[in-house]
Coordinates of C-alpha atoms in Angstrom, one line a residue:
Chain A
X1 CA -22.2 -7.6 -22.7
X2 CA -21.0 -4.1 -24.1
X3 CA -17.8 -2.5 -23.4
X4 CA -19.6 0.4 -21.5
X5 CA -21.4 -1.9 -19.1
X6 CA -18.2 -3.9 -18.6
X7 CA -16.5 -0.6 -17.6
X8 CA -19.4 0.8 -15.7
X9 CA -17.9 0.0 -12.3
X10 CA -14.9 2.2 -13.3
X11 CA -17.2 5.1 -14.3
X12 CA -18.9 5.0 -11.1
X13 CA -15.5 4.7 -9.1
X14 CA -14.2 7.7 -11.3
X15 CA -17.3 9.8 -10.3
X16 CA -16.9 8.7 -6.6
X17 CA -13.3 9.8 -6.8
X18 CA -14.0 13.2 -8.3
X19 CA -16.7 13.7 -5.7
X20 CA -14.4 13.1 -2.7
X21 CA -11.5 15.1 -4.5
X22 CA -13.8 18.1 -4.8
X23 CA -14.8 17.8 -1.2
X24 CA -11.3 17.4 0.4
X25 CA -9.0 19.3 -2.0
X26 CA -9.9 22.7 -0.8
X27 CA -8.6 21.7 2.7
X28 CA -5.8 19.5 1.5
X29 CA -2.1 19.2 1.2
X30 CA -1.5 19.0 5.0
X31 CA 2.0 17.5 4.5
X32 CA 2.7 18.4 1.0
X33 CA 5.2 20.9 1.9
X34 CA 7.6 18.1 3.0
X35 CA 7.5 16.7 -0.4
X36 CA 7.9 20.1 -2.1
X37 CA 10.8 20.9 0.1
X38 CA 12.4 17.5 -0.4
X39 CA 12.0 17.8 -4.2
X40 CA 13.6 21.4 -4.3
X41 CA 16.5 20.1 -2.3
X42 CA 17.0 16.9 -4.4
X43 CA 16.8 18.7 -7.7
X44 CA 19.0 21.5 -6.3
X45 CA 22.0 19.0 -6.1
X46 CA 25.3 20.5 -4.9
X47 CA 24.0 24.0 -5.5
X48 CA 22.8 23.9 -1.9
X49 CA 24.8 22.6 1.0
X50 CA 21.8 20.7 2.3
X51 CA 20.7 19.6 -1.2
X52 CA 21.4 16.6 -3.4
X53 CA 22.9 13.8 -1.8
X54 CA 23.2 15.7 1.5
X55 CA 19.4 15.6 1.9
X56 CA 18.8 13.2 4.5
X57 CA 21.9 14.1 6.5
X58 CA 20.6 17.6 7.0
X59 CA 16.9 16.9 6.8
X60 CA 16.2 13.9 8.8
X61 CA 12.5 15.0 9.2
X62 CA 12.1 14.3 5.6
X63 CA 11.1 10.6 6.1
X64 CA 10.3 9.8 2.5
X65 CA 12.3 7.9 -0.1
X66 CA 14.3 9.5 -3.0
X67 CA 11.8 8.4 -5.6
X68 CA 9.0 10.4 -3.7
X69 CA 11.1 13.5 -3.8
X70 CA 12.0 13.0 -7.5
X71 CA 8.4 12.6 -8.3
X72 CA 7.3 15.5 -6.1
X73 CA 10.0 17.8 -7.7
X74 CA 8.2 17.4 -11.1
X75 CA 5.4 19.6 -9.8
X76 CA 7.9 22.3 -8.3
X77 CA 8.0 24.4 -11.7
X78 CA 4.4 25.3 -11.0
X79 CA 3.2 27.9 -8.6
X80 CA 2.8 26.1 -5.2
X81 CA -0.9 26.0 -5.1
X82 CA -1.1 24.9 -8.7
X83 CA 1.6 22.2 -8.2
X84 CA -0.3 21.0 -5.0
X85 CA -3.5 20.7 -7.0
X86 CA -1.9 18.9 -9.8
X87 CA -0.2 16.5 -7.4
X88 CA -3.3 15.9 -5.5
X89 CA -5.2 15.0 -8.9
X90 CA -2.3 12.7 -10.0
X91 CA -2.4 11.0 -6.7
X92 CA -6.1 10.4 -6.9
X93 CA -6.0 9.0 -10.4
X94 CA -3.3 6.5 -9.0
X95 CA -5.9 5.3 -6.6
X96 CA -8.2 4.5 -9.5
X97 CA -5.3 2.8 -11.4
X98 CA -4.6 0.7 -8.2
X99 CA -8.1 -0.5 -8.2
X100 CA -7.8 -1.6 -11.9
X101 CA -4.5 -3.2 -11.2
X102 CA -6.0 -5.2 -8.2
X103 CA -9.0 -6.3 -10.4
X104 CA -6.8 -7.7 -13.0
X105 CA -4.4 -9.2 -10.6
X106 CA -7.3 -11.1 -8.9
X107 CA -8.8 -12.2 -12.4
X108 CA -5.3 -13.4 -13.4
X109 CA -4.7 -15.2 -10.1
X110 CA -8.1 -17.0 -10.5
X111 CA -7.6 -17.8 -14.0
X112 CA -9.0 -21.3 -14.9
X113 CA -11.0 -21.4 -11.6
X114 CA -14.4 -20.5 -13.1
X115 CA -14.4 -17.2 -11.7
X116 CA -17.4 -15.2 -12.4
X117 CA -16.0 -12.0 -13.9
X118 CA -19.1 -9.9 -13.4
X119 CA -19.2 -10.7 -9.7
X120 CA -15.5 -9.9 -9.4
X121 CA -16.2 -6.4 -11.0
X122 CA -19.0 -6.0 -8.5
X123 CA -16.5 -6.7 -5.8
X124 CA -14.0 -4.3 -7.2
X125 CA -16.8 -1.7 -7.1
X126 CA -17.6 -2.2 -3.5
X127 CA -14.1 -2.3 -2.5
X128 CA -13.4 0.8 -4.4
X129 CA -16.4 2.7 -2.8
X130 CA -14.8 1.9 0.6
X131 CA -11.1 2.4 -0.5
X132 CA -11.5 5.8 -2.5
X133 CA -12.6 8.0 0.7
X134 CA -9.6 6.8 2.7
X135 CA -7.3 7.1 -0.3
X136 CA -8.4 10.6 -0.9
X137 CA -7.6 11.3 2.8
X138 CA -4.1 10.0 2.5
X139 CA -3.4 11.5 -1.0
X140 CA -5.3 14.7 -0.9
X141 CA -5.8 15.8 2.5
X142 CA -2.4 14.9 3.8
X143 CA -0.5 14.8 0.4
X144 CA 1.5 11.7 1.3
X145 CA 3.0 10.9 -2.1
X146 CA 5.4 8.5 -0.5
X147 CA 2.4 6.3 0.7
X148 CA 0.8 6.7 -2.8
X149 CA 3.7 5.5 -4.6
X150 CA 4.7 2.8 -2.2
X151 CA 1.2 1.3 -2.6
X152 CA 1.2 2.0 -6.3
X153 CA 4.3 0.1 -6.9
X154 CA 3.4 -2.7 -4.5
X155 CA 0.2 -3.2 -6.4
X156 CA 2.2 -3.4 -9.6
X157 CA 4.5 -5.9 -7.9
X158 CA 1.4 -8.1 -7.0
X159 CA 0.3 -7.9 -10.8
X160 CA 3.8 -8.9 -11.8
X161 CA 3.8 -11.6 -9.2
X162 CA 0.4 -13.2 -10.5
X163 CA 1.8 -13.2 -13.9
X164 CA 5.1 -14.9 -12.8
X165 CA 7.4 -12.0 -13.8
X166 CA 10.2 -12.3 -11.5
X167 CA 12.2 -9.2 -12.6
X168 CA 9.2 -7.0 -12.6
X169 CA 8.2 -8.1 -9.2
X170 CA 11.7 -7.4 -8.0
X171 CA 11.7 -4.0 -9.7
X172 CA 8.5 -2.8 -8.4
X173 CA 9.1 -3.8 -4.8
X174 CA 12.4 -2.0 -5.0
X175 CA 10.6 1.2 -6.3
X176 CA 8.0 0.9 -3.4
X177 CA 11.0 0.9 -0.9
X178 CA 12.7 3.6 -2.9
X179 CA 9.5 5.7 -2.4
X180 CA 8.9 4.7 1.2
X181 CA 11.2 2.6 3.4
X182 CA 8.5 1.1 5.4
X183 CA 7.4 -0.7 2.2
X184 CA 10.3 -3.3 3.4
X185 CA 7.6 -5.3 5.1
X186 CA 6.1 -6.1 1.6
X187 CA 9.5 -7.9 0.7
X188 CA 8.2 -11.5 1.5
X189 CA 6.1 -11.2 -1.6
X190 CA 9.3 -12.3 -3.6
X191 CA 9.0 -15.5 -1.8
X192 CA 5.7 -16.2 -3.3
X193 CA 7.5 -16.5 -6.8
X194 CA 8.6 -20.1 -7.6
X195 CA 11.9 -20.7 -5.8
X196 CA 13.9 -20.9 -9.0
X197 CA 13.0 -17.4 -9.7
X198 CA 13.9 -16.0 -6.1
X199 CA 17.6 -15.2 -7.2
X200 CA 16.6 -13.1 -10.2
X201 CA 13.8 -11.2 -8.4
X202 CA 16.2 -10.6 -5.4
X203 CA 18.8 -9.3 -7.4
X204 CA 16.8 -7.0 -9.3
X205 CA 15.2 -5.7 -6.1
X206 CA 18.5 -5.5 -4.2
X207 CA 20.3 -3.7 -7.1
X208 CA 17.7 -1.0 -7.5
X209 CA 17.3 -0.4 -3.7
X210 CA 21.1 -0.1 -3.7
X211 CA 21.3 2.2 -6.7
X212 CA 18.9 4.6 -5.1
X213 CA 19.9 4.7 -1.4
X214 CA 23.6 4.0 -1.6
X215 CA 24.6 7.3 -3.1
X216 CA 23.0 9.1 -0.2
X217 CA 24.6 6.8 2.4
X218 CA 28.1 6.9 0.9
X219 CA 28.3 10.6 0.1
X220 CA 26.9 11.5 3.5
X221 CA 27.2 8.9 6.1
X222 CA 25.3 11.1 8.5
X223 CA 22.3 10.1 6.5
X224 CA 21.8 7.1 8.7
X225 CA 20.8 9.4 11.4
X226 CA 17.5 10.0 9.5
X227 CA 16.5 6.5 10.7
X228 CA 16.6 7.8 14.3
X229 CA 14.2 10.6 13.6
X230 CA 11.4 10.5 16.1
X231 CA 7.7 11.8 16.3
X232 CA 5.4 12.2 19.3
X233 CA 3.9 9.0 20.7
X234 CA 0.2 10.2 20.4
X235 CA -2.4 9.2 22.9
X236 CA -4.5 7.4 20.3
X237 CA -1.6 5.1 19.1
X238 CA -1.8 1.4 19.5
X239 CA 1.8 1.6 20.9
X240 CA 0.3 3.1 24.1
X241 CA -1.8 0.1 24.7
X242 CA 1.3 -2.1 24.5
X243 CA 2.7 -0.4 27.4
X244 CA 5.0 2.0 25.8
X245 CA 4.6 5.5 27.3
X246 CA 7.5 7.2 25.9
X247 CA 6.7 10.7 24.9
X248 CA 8.4 10.1 21.3
X249 CA 9.3 7.1 19.1
X250 CA 11.4 4.6 21.0
X251 CA 14.8 3.7 19.4
X252 CA 13.7 0.1 18.9
X253 CA 10.4 0.8 17.3
X254 CA 11.2 1.3 13.6
X255 CA 13.5 -1.8 13.4
X256 CA 10.7 -3.7 15.3
X257 CA 8.2 -2.8 12.8
X258 CA 10.1 -3.9 9.9
X259 CA 11.1 -7.2 11.5
X260 CA 7.5 -8.0 12.6
X261 CA 6.2 -7.1 9.3
X262 CA 8.8 -9.3 7.5
X263 CA 8.2 -12.2 9.8
X264 CA 4.5 -12.1 9.5
X265 CA 4.7 -11.8 5.6
X266 CA 7.1 -14.8 5.6
X267 CA 4.6 -16.9 7.6
X268 CA 1.8 -15.8 5.3
X269 CA 3.8 -17.0 2.2
X270 CA 4.9 -20.2 4.1
X271 CA 1.1 -20.8 4.7
X272 CA 0.3 -20.2 0.9
X273 CA -1.5 -17.0 1.8
X274 CA 0.8 -14.5 0.0
X275 CA -2.1 -12.0 -0.7
X276 CA -2.1 -11.3 2.9
X277 CA 1.5 -9.9 2.9
X278 CA 0.4 -6.3 2.4
X279 CA -2.2 -6.2 5.1
X280 CA 0.2 -7.9 7.6
X281 CA 3.0 -5.4 6.8
X282 CA 0.5 -2.5 7.4
X283 CA -0.8 -4.2 10.6
X284 CA 2.7 -4.4 11.9
X285 CA 3.2 -0.7 11.4
X286 CA -0.1 0.2 13.0
X287 CA 0.4 -1.9 15.9
X288 CA 3.8 -0.5 16.6
X289 CA 3.4 3.1 15.4
X290 CA 3.5 6.0 17.7
X291 CA 1.1 7.9 15.4
X292 CA -2.6 7.4 15.6
X293 CA -4.5 5.5 13.0
X294 CA -5.8 8.9 11.8
X295 CA -2.2 9.9 10.5
X296 CA -1.1 6.3 9.5
X297 CA -2.7 5.0 6.4
X298 CA -5.0 2.4 7.7
X299 CA -5.4 -1.2 6.5
X300 CA -8.3 -0.2 4.4
X301 CA -5.9 1.8 2.3
X302 CA -3.4 -1.0 1.9
X303 CA -6.0 -3.7 1.6
X304 CA -6.5 -3.5 -2.2
X305 CA -2.9 -4.6 -2.5
X306 CA -3.9 -7.8 -0.8
X307 CA -7.4 -8.0 -2.4
X308 CA -6.7 -11.1 -4.5
Chain B
X1 CA -12.7 -9.2 0.0
X2 CA -12.0 -10.2 -3.7
X3 CA -12.2 -13.8 -4.2
X4 CA -14.5 -14.7 -1.3
X5 CA -17.9 -16.4 -1.7
X6 CA -20.0 -13.6 -0.4
X7 CA -20.3 -10.5 -2.4
X8 CA -19.2 -8.6 0.8
X9 CA -17.7 -11.0 3.4
X10 CA -18.7 -10.4 7.0
X11 CA -15.2 -9.4 8.0
X12 CA -15.3 -6.5 5.4
X13 CA -18.2 -5.2 7.2
X14 CA -16.4 -5.5 10.4
X15 CA -13.3 -3.7 9.1
X16 CA -15.3 -1.1 7.6
X17 CA -17.2 -0.4 10.9
X18 CA -14.1 -0.6 13.1
X19 CA -11.9 1.7 10.9
X20 CA -14.3 4.2 9.7
X21 CA -17.0 4.2 12.3
X22 CA -14.8 4.7 15.3
X23 CA -13.3 7.8 13.8
X24 CA -16.8 9.4 13.9
X25 CA -18.3 7.8 17.0
X26 CA -15.5 7.3 19.4
X27 CA -14.2 10.6 20.7
X28 CA -11.7 9.0 23.3
X29 CA -8.2 8.9 21.7
X30 CA -6.9 5.8 23.9
X31 CA -10.2 3.9 23.0
X32 CA -9.6 4.4 19.4
X33 CA -6.1 3.2 19.9
X34 CA -7.4 0.0 21.6
X35 CA -9.9 -0.6 18.7
X36 CA -7.2 -0.1 16.1
X37 CA -4.9 -2.5 18.0
X38 CA -7.7 -5.1 18.4
X39 CA -8.5 -4.9 14.7
X40 CA -4.8 -5.4 13.8
X41 CA -4.6 -8.5 16.1
X42 CA -7.9 -10.2 14.9
X43 CA -7.3 -9.5 11.2
X44 CA -3.7 -10.8 11.5
X45 CA -4.8 -13.9 13.1
X46 CA -7.6 -14.5 10.8
X47 CA -5.7 -14.0 7.5
X48 CA -2.9 -16.3 8.8
X49 CA -4.9 -19.1 10.3
X50 CA -8.5 -18.6 9.3
X51 CA -10.2 -21.2 7.0
X52 CA -9.6 -20.6 3.2
X53 CA -11.4 -22.1 0.2
X54 CA -8.7 -22.9 -2.4
X55 CA -10.3 -22.0 -5.6
X56 CA -7.1 -22.4 -7.5
X57 CA -6.5 -26.0 -7.1
X58 CA -7.2 -26.6 -10.9
X59 CA -4.1 -24.5 -11.5
X60 CA -0.6 -25.8 -11.5
X61 CA 0.8 -24.6 -8.3
X62 CA 4.2 -25.0 -7.0
X63 CA 4.7 -25.9 -3.4
X64 CA 3.2 -23.7 -0.8
X65 CA 0.6 -22.1 -3.1
X66 CA 3.4 -20.2 -4.8
X67 CA 2.4 -18.5 -8.0
X68 CA 2.9 -20.5 -11.2
X69 CA 4.7 -18.9 -14.1
X70 CA 2.5 -20.8 -16.5
X71 CA -1.3 -20.2 -16.1
X72 CA -3.3 -23.3 -17.0
X73 CA -6.1 -21.6 -18.8
X74 CA -5.1 -19.3 -21.7
X75 CA -8.8 -18.9 -22.9
X76 CA -9.8 -16.7 -20.0
X77 CA -7.0 -14.2 -20.3
X78 CA -9.1 -11.9 -22.3
X79 CA -11.5 -11.4 -19.3
X80 CA -8.6 -10.4 -17.2
X81 CA -8.5 -7.0 -19.0
X82 CA -12.0 -6.0 -18.2
X83 CA -11.0 -4.4 -14.9

């Protein structure tokens, strides 16, 4: 089989991505201003009273991780429309890369089982056709760089996991949490490594999370208040159906999302079903989220990370 | 969906219809919330407790299905780069 035909599914997925990008981009970037502002403040450092390590203490509404703001700041030298366009393009490309990483992870995971690679590529194509429109919705229409990076690093962590690389698994999971704190729910993936590698992976992960977050918390202890930031409890939220009629996020909600996600992930690993960890973390988020599924990245967006 | 016997498993179709379809055909906010919650509950139960076909039993696994650091089949690694 020629190299071209082996890559045909990627050509089709790239064309599909470009099509959706062209349709959505003119009306996109709904939340990009949060990233742009955060990037400006972070790179401003001590030059601004609310910049640098004071970011979260003064702007609890900026609910993205430092890595997301560091990445977003790379687009700030450009005029705002240009920077937003470039960021949307890069985020769209990351979606394609995730599909490639997921395909390779699946192939590696099933190594030695007689997997039909042609059929696996067909599945990547079909999954990608469903995944790309929702990815473009999150990445381009909303401009949620934090979700994009968290999923990208989680996909890389899964890739490292399937290859048995403990340090890389820990590092990528840490980067996911450094991009978006809710990626904490994916932490049980570490437990899918052989027990002898837990310590190594855990130390890398904990070290990198501490390296990124501790400076903010130590320099400006008020940064903890960012965890108490609330958003409206929308009528279409699953939380309403669980009997929570508060007008805004209840104080127990975010810790509960993390706890339930972690618990479900641990159960999945315990039962030998670690590929379900990402989906279960996303499910815990959606079930207990005050936002509707329209503004929360849906399971279809997170599913490729557990596609193996 | 990757790794299942069928090219597109039935639960992938259900997920697609539930998550995409309802956005376009269900105008009522609360109903969409209920559908989302139902999908979350069912998919959680399924991935945790549904039947699975262990296609990796020929590989050397540590306990609980954890990932082995030493893949059994070296010859097929080249195929893993075709994605």
